[in-house]
PDB file of C-alpha atoms and ligand atoms in Angstrom:
ATOM      1  CA  MET T 626      -2.320   8.913   8.441  1.00 88.00           C
ATOM      2  CA  ALA T 627      -4.980   8.049   5.907  1.00 97.00           C
ATOM      3  CA  ARG T 628      -7.381   9.930   4.109  1.00 98.00           C
ATOM      4  CA  ILE T 629     -10.443   9.285   1.949  1.00 98.00           C
ATOM      5  CA  ILE T 630     -10.666  11.240  -0.975  1.00 96.00           C
ATOM      6  CA  ALA T 631     -14.427  10.813  -2.431  1.00 94.00           C
ATOM      7  CA  SER T 632     -15.529  11.252  -6.159  1.00 91.00           C
ATOM      8  CA  ASP T 633     -17.039  14.591  -5.428  1.00 91.00           C
ATOM      9  CA  GLY T 634     -13.726  15.786  -3.806  1.00 92.00           C
ATOM     10  CA  THR T 635     -15.007  15.374  -0.401  1.00 95.00           C
ATOM     11  CA  GLU T 636     -12.637  14.392   2.223  1.00 97.00           C
ATOM     12  CA  THR T 637     -12.203  12.515   5.400  1.00 97.00           C
ATOM     13  CA  THR T 638      -9.540  11.533   7.647  1.00 97.00           C
ATOM     14  CA  ASP T 639     -11.413  10.193  10.437  1.00 98.00           C
ATOM     15  CA  PHE T 640      -9.845   6.537  10.842  1.00 97.00           C
ATOM     16  CA  GLU T 641     -12.759   4.771  12.016  1.00 97.00           C
ATOM     17  CA  ARG T 642     -14.973   6.163   9.494  1.00 97.00           C
ATOM     18  CA  ILE T 643     -12.468   5.442   7.013  1.00 98.00           C
ATOM     19  CA  GLN T 644     -12.207   1.642   8.819  1.00 98.00           C
ATOM     20  CA  GLY T 645     -15.893   0.996   7.958  1.00 97.00           C
ATOM     21  CA  ARG T 646     -15.832   2.661   4.618  1.00 95.00           C
ATOM     22  CA  LEU T 647     -12.906  -0.325   3.412  1.00 97.00           C
ATOM     23  CA  ALA T 648     -14.505  -2.902   5.783  1.00 97.00           C
ATOM     24  CA  ARG T 649     -17.695  -3.024   3.587  1.00 96.00           C
ATOM     25  CA  LEU T 650     -15.275  -3.905   0.609  1.00 97.00           C
ATOM     26  CA  GLY T 651     -13.586  -6.668   2.910  1.00 97.00           C
ATOM     27  CA  ILE T 652     -10.413  -4.157   3.225  1.00 98.00           C
ATOM     28  CA  ALA T 653      -8.577  -4.010   6.554  1.00 97.00           C
ATOM     29  CA  LEU T 654      -6.685  -1.067   7.688  1.00 98.00           C
ATOM     30  CA  ASN T 655      -4.447  -0.844  10.725  1.00 97.00           C
ATOM     31  CA  ALA T 656      -2.717   2.327  12.446  1.00 97.00           C
ATOM     32  CA  TRP T 657       0.939   0.633  13.063  1.00 97.00           C
ATOM     33  CA  PRO T 658       3.281   3.447  13.996  1.00 95.00           C
ATOM     34  CA  ALA T 659       6.121   3.773  11.935  1.00 95.00           C
ATOM     35  CA  PRO T 660       9.427   2.696  13.713  1.00 95.00           C
ATOM     36  CA  GLY T 661      10.490   5.497  15.800  1.00 93.00           C
ATOM     37  CA  GLY T 662      14.541   4.989  16.904  1.00 95.00           C
ATOM     38  CA  ALA T 663      17.248   7.489  15.585  1.00 97.00           C
ATOM     39  CA  ARG T 664      18.701   4.919  12.988  1.00 98.00           C
ATOM     40  CA  ALA T 665      15.383   4.043  11.818  1.00 98.00           C
ATOM     41  CA  ARG T 666      14.167   7.073  11.191  1.00 98.00           C
ATOM     42  CA  ALA T 667      17.861   7.824   9.082  1.00 98.00           C
ATOM     43  CA  LEU T 668      16.727   4.978   7.019  1.00 98.00           C
ATOM     44  CA  LEU T 669      12.985   6.164   6.787  1.00 98.00           C
ATOM     45  CA  GLU T 670      14.350   9.203   5.601  1.00 98.00           C
ATOM     46  CA  LYS T 671      16.905   8.386   3.322  1.00 98.00           C
ATOM     47  CA  LYS T 672      15.800   8.706  -0.461  1.00 97.00           C
ATOM     48  CA  ALA T 673      17.309   5.339  -1.789  1.00 98.00           C
ATOM     49  CA  LEU T 674      18.530   1.821   0.116  1.00 98.00           C
ATOM     50  CA  SER T 675      20.848  -0.451  -0.406  1.00 98.00           C
ATOM     51  CA  ASP T 676      19.921  -4.306  -0.149  1.00 98.00           C
ATOM     52  CA  ALA T 677      21.248  -4.421   3.545  1.00 98.00           C
ATOM     53  CA  GLU T 678      20.321  -1.304   4.683  1.00 98.00           C
ATOM     54  CA  LYS T 679      16.412  -2.479   3.345  1.00 98.00           C
ATOM     55  CA  GLU T 680      16.992  -5.899   5.795  1.00 98.00           C
ATOM     56  CA  GLU T 681      17.812  -3.466   8.185  1.00 98.00           C
ATOM     57  CA  LEU T 682      14.809  -1.284   7.985  1.00 98.00           C
ATOM     58  CA  LEU T 683      12.651  -4.556   8.224  1.00 98.00           C
ATOM     59  CA  GLY T 684      14.524  -5.680  11.212  1.00 98.00           C
ATOM     60  CA  PHE T 685      12.849  -2.901  12.671  1.00 98.00           C
ATOM     61  CA  VAL T 686       9.438  -4.124  11.901  1.00 97.00           C
ATOM     62  CA  GLN T 687      10.427  -7.938  12.352  1.00 97.00           C
ATOM     63  CA  ASN T 688       7.480  -8.232  15.099  1.00 96.00           C
ATOM     64  CA  ARG T 689       4.947  -6.831  12.906  1.00 96.00           C
ATOM     65  CA  PHE T 690       5.914 -10.005  10.132  1.00 97.00           C
ATOM     66  CA  GLU T 691       5.989 -12.531  12.485  1.00 96.00           C
ATOM     67  CA  GLU T 692       2.851 -11.443  14.040  1.00 95.00           C
ATOM     68  CA  LEU T 693       1.139 -11.867  10.286  1.00 94.00           C
ATOM     69  CA  GLN T 694       3.172 -15.200   9.753  1.00 94.00           C
ATOM     70  CA  ARG T 695       1.095 -16.372  13.262  1.00 94.00           C
ATOM     71  CA  THR T 696      -1.994 -15.525  12.358  1.00 93.00           C
ATOM     72  CA  LYS T 697      -2.155 -14.664   8.815  1.00 90.00           C
ATOM     73  CA  GLY T 698       0.139 -17.446   7.142  1.00 90.00           C
ATOM     74  CA  TYR T 699       2.614 -14.690   5.095  1.00 91.00           C
ATOM     75  CA  THR T 700       5.682 -16.328   4.339  1.00 92.00           C
ATOM     76  CA  THR T 701       7.615 -13.805   2.554  1.00 94.00           C
ATOM     77  CA  ARG T 702       7.949  -9.862   2.749  1.00 95.00           C
ATOM     78  CA  ASP T 703       9.993  -7.492   1.168  1.00 95.00           C
ATOM     79  CA  LEU T 704      10.349  -3.706   1.248  1.00 98.00           C
ATOM     80  CA  ILE T 705       9.802  -1.685  -1.944  1.00 97.00           C
ATOM     81  CA  VAL T 706      11.294   1.718  -2.133  1.00 98.00           C
ATOM     82  CA  ILE T 707      10.259   3.849  -4.813  1.00 98.00           C
ATOM     83  CA  HIS T 708      11.541   7.643  -5.317  1.00 98.00           C
ATOM     84  CA  GLU T 709      11.640  10.168  -7.941  1.00 96.00           C
ATOM     85  CA  ASP T 710      15.059   8.672 -10.089  1.00 96.00           C
ATOM     86  CA  VAL T 711      14.029   4.909  -9.832  1.00 96.00           C
ATOM     87  CA  PRO T 712      14.768   3.710 -13.682  1.00 95.00           C
ATOM     88  CA  GLY T 713      11.703   3.234 -15.268  1.00 96.00           C
ATOM     89  CA  LEU T 714       9.364   4.026 -12.786  1.00 96.00           C
ATOM     90  CA  ALA T 715       6.591   5.412 -14.969  1.00 95.00           C
ATOM     91  CA  ASP T 716       6.297   1.937 -17.116  1.00 95.00           C
ATOM     92  CA  MET T 717       6.549   0.680 -13.451  1.00 93.00           C
ATOM     93  CA  LEU T 718       3.699   3.084 -11.922  1.00 95.00           C
ATOM     94  CA  ALA T 719       1.516   2.111 -15.637  1.00 95.00           C
ATOM     95  CA  LYS T 720       1.638  -1.869 -14.262  1.00 93.00           C
ATOM     96  CA  PHE T 721      -0.716  -0.857 -11.672  1.00 94.00           C
ATOM     97  CA  ASP T 722      -2.922   2.784 -12.441  1.00 95.00           C
ATOM     98  CA  LYS T 723      -5.309   1.016 -14.262  1.00 95.00           C
ATOM     99  CA  VAL T 724      -8.111  -0.987 -12.645  1.00 96.00           C
ATOM    100  CA  HIS T 725      -6.946  -4.626 -11.911  1.00 96.00           C
ATOM    101  CA  PHE T 726      -7.265  -6.879  -8.994  1.00 95.00           C
ATOM    102  CA  HIS T 727      -4.957 -10.040  -7.943  1.00 93.00           C
ATOM    103  CA  THR T 728      -5.687 -13.314  -6.892  1.00 90.00           C
ATOM    104  CA  ASP T 729      -3.819 -12.948  -3.808  1.00 88.00           C
ATOM    105  CA  ASP T 730      -4.418 -10.356  -1.014  1.00 92.00           C
ATOM    106  CA  GLU T 731      -2.527  -7.399  -1.224  1.00 94.00           C
ATOM    107  CA  VAL T 732      -0.717  -6.548   1.914  1.00 95.00           C
ATOM    108  CA  ARG T 733       1.181  -3.171   2.250  1.00 97.00           C
ATOM    109  CA  TYR T 734       2.682  -1.689   5.555  1.00 98.00           C
ATOM    110  CA  ILE T 735       3.463   1.921   4.534  1.00 98.00           C
ATOM    111  CA  VAL T 736       6.466   3.118   6.346  1.00 98.00           C
ATOM    112  CA  ALA T 737       7.433   6.641   4.963  1.00 98.00           C
ATOM    113  CA  GLY T 738       5.796   8.479   1.867  1.00 98.00           C
ATOM    114  CA  ARG T 739       2.948   8.335   0.399  1.00 97.00           C
ATOM    115  CA  GLY T 740       0.379   7.036  -2.143  1.00 98.00           C
ATOM    116  CA  PHE T 741      -2.942   6.167  -3.487  1.00 98.00           C
ATOM    117  CA  PHE T 742      -5.493   3.388  -3.797  1.00 98.00           C
ATOM    118  CA  GLY T 743      -8.717   3.730  -5.771  1.00 98.00           C
ATOM    119  CA  PHE T 744     -11.505   1.835  -4.656  1.00 98.00           C
ATOM    120  CA  VAL T 745     -14.611   0.323  -6.798  1.00 95.00           C
ATOM    121  CA  GLU T 746     -17.433  -0.102  -4.562  1.00 93.00           C
ATOM    122  CA  PRO T 747     -20.335  -2.253  -5.361  1.00 89.00           C
ATOM    123  CA  ASP T 748     -22.363   0.532  -6.879  1.00 91.00           C
ATOM    124  CA  GLY T 749     -19.798   1.240  -9.350  1.00 89.00           C
ATOM    125  CA  GLY T 750     -18.547   4.575  -7.345  1.00 93.00           C
ATOM    126  CA  GLN T 751     -14.875   4.917  -6.699  1.00 97.00           C
ATOM    127  CA  PHE T 752     -12.897   6.719  -4.105  1.00 97.00           C
ATOM    128  CA  LEU T 753      -8.926   7.449  -3.411  1.00 98.00           C
ATOM    129  CA  LEU T 754      -7.671   6.570  -0.164  1.00 98.00           C
ATOM    130  CA  GLU T 755      -4.443   8.208   0.754  1.00 98.00           C
ATOM    131  CA  VAL T 756      -1.929   6.061   2.276  1.00 98.00           C
ATOM    132  CA  SER T 757       1.160   6.903   4.661  1.00 98.00           C
ATOM    133  CA  ALA T 758       3.825   6.202   7.058  1.00 97.00           C
ATOM    134  CA  GLY T 759       1.770   4.305   9.879  1.00 97.00           C
ATOM    135  CA  ASP T 760      -0.593   2.850   7.626  1.00 98.00           C
ATOM    136  CA  TYR T 761      -1.137  -1.232   7.369  1.00 98.00           C
ATOM    137  CA  ILE T 762      -3.372  -2.118   4.374  1.00 98.00           C
ATOM    138  CA  ASN T 763      -4.913  -5.956   3.167  1.00 97.00           C
ATOM    139  CA  VAL T 764      -6.598  -5.357   0.017  1.00 97.00           C
ATOM    140  CA  PRO T 765      -8.055  -9.132  -0.188  1.00 95.00           C
ATOM    141  CA  ALA T 766      -8.136 -11.095  -3.582  1.00 92.00           C
ATOM    142  CA  ASN T 767     -10.287 -10.278  -6.235  1.00 94.00           C
ATOM    143  CA  ALA T 768     -11.402  -7.210  -4.570  1.00 96.00           C
ATOM    144  CA  GLU T 769     -11.105  -4.047  -8.150  1.00 96.00           C
ATOM    145  CA  HIS T 770      -8.480  -1.066  -7.001  1.00 97.00           C
ATOM    146  CA  TRP T 771      -5.613   0.798  -8.646  1.00 97.00           C
ATOM    147  CA  PHE T 772      -2.429   2.541  -7.258  1.00 97.00           C
ATOM    148  CA  GLU T 773      -0.735   5.968  -8.080  1.00 97.00           C
ATOM    149  CA  MET T 774       1.609   7.996  -6.809  1.00 96.00           C
ATOM    150  CA  ARG T 775       0.680  11.812  -7.478  1.00 94.00           C
ATOM    151  CA  ASP T 776       2.934  14.829  -6.916  1.00 92.00           C
ATOM    152  CA  SER T 777       5.114  12.889  -4.622  1.00 94.00           C
ATOM    153  CA  LYS T 778       7.253   9.825  -5.935  1.00 96.00           C
ATOM    154  CA  ARG T 779       8.172   8.591  -3.023  1.00 98.00           C
ATOM    155  CA  ILE T 780       6.513   5.519  -0.437  1.00 98.00           C
ATOM    156  CA  LYS T 781       8.604   3.003   1.200  1.00 98.00           C
ATOM    157  CA  ALA T 782       6.427  -0.006   1.846  1.00 98.00           C
ATOM    158  CA  VAL T 783       6.850  -3.232   3.366  1.00 98.00           C
ATOM    159  CA  ARG T 784       4.838  -6.156   0.876  1.00 96.00           C
ATOM    160  CA  TYR T 785       3.970  -9.125   2.438  1.00 96.00           C
ATOM    161  CA  PHE T 786       3.155 -12.676   0.286  1.00 92.00           C
ATOM    162  CA  ILE T 787       1.450 -15.570   1.351  1.00 87.00           C
ATOM    163  CA  ASP T 788       2.481 -16.864  -2.480  1.00 81.00           C
ATOM    164  CA  THR T 789       3.811 -14.689  -4.785  1.00 76.00           C
ATOM    165  CA  SER T 790       2.967 -16.178  -7.959  1.00 74.00           C
ATOM    166  CA  GLY T 791      -1.000 -14.689  -7.348  1.00 66.00           C
ATOM    167  CA  TRP T 792       0.242 -11.160  -7.511  1.00 74.00           C
ATOM    168  CA  ALA T 793       0.264 -10.373 -11.131  1.00 86.00           C
ATOM    169  CA  PRO T 794      -2.440  -7.526 -12.020  1.00 92.00           C
ATOM    170  CA  VAL T 795      -5.605  -8.906 -13.698  1.00 95.00           C
ATOM    171  CA  TYR T 796      -7.127  -5.746 -15.396  1.00 96.00           C
ATOM    172  CA  THR T 797     -10.617  -5.373 -15.518  1.00 94.00           C
ATOM    173  CA  GLU T 798     -11.171  -2.461 -18.323  1.00 89.00           C
ATOM    174  CA  ARG T 799     -13.305  -0.213 -16.008  1.00 93.00           C
ATOM    175  CA  GLN T 800     -12.170   3.205 -16.745  1.00 93.00           C
ATOM    176  CA  ARG T 801     -11.325   5.012 -13.692  1.00 93.00           C
ATOM    177  CA  ALA T 802     -13.987   7.547 -12.683  1.00 88.00           C
ATOM    178  CA  ILE T 803     -11.693   9.743 -10.965  1.00 85.00           C
ATOM    179  CA  ALA T 804      -8.493  11.774 -12.862  1.00 74.00           C
TER     180      ALA T 804
HETATM  181 FE1  LIG V 133      -2.844  -4.401  -7.101  1.00 95.46          FE
END
């Protein structure tokens, strides 16, 4: 369930208001409930998953991938599983917690856990978007943003790609206004 935290600390969880604010930046946010069957829930609650378990979990949301293949031309997807014991976690997170953009869309379907995107508005203002299970987000190419984990270091998200080569961060040197 998405939540916006403004730079003055005010918050909203009103989904339509959040969608509207994101739409002004070209960002799409959909509410896609995470799979709810007993086996899917068991996988979603595990801290770490084997490659076979990741494939099994991706199978529960295969319908979403097929729709995105048809409508948006995505060709590949994988499941990223982050938790507090991932080796090199701090270095991995440090690549994405500075303001950057990509030359391809950044598309994430959060199925468990949570994290925070930061976005930069046309007037230079910044805000945070908390994403958690059931949030599908498409951050378009060239949109300035960052991503960070806060108190919880756990998130499971499906990543969809048209072309993985376009997906390195390009840093803009803009300073974050939200600590
Ligand atoms: Fe990014």
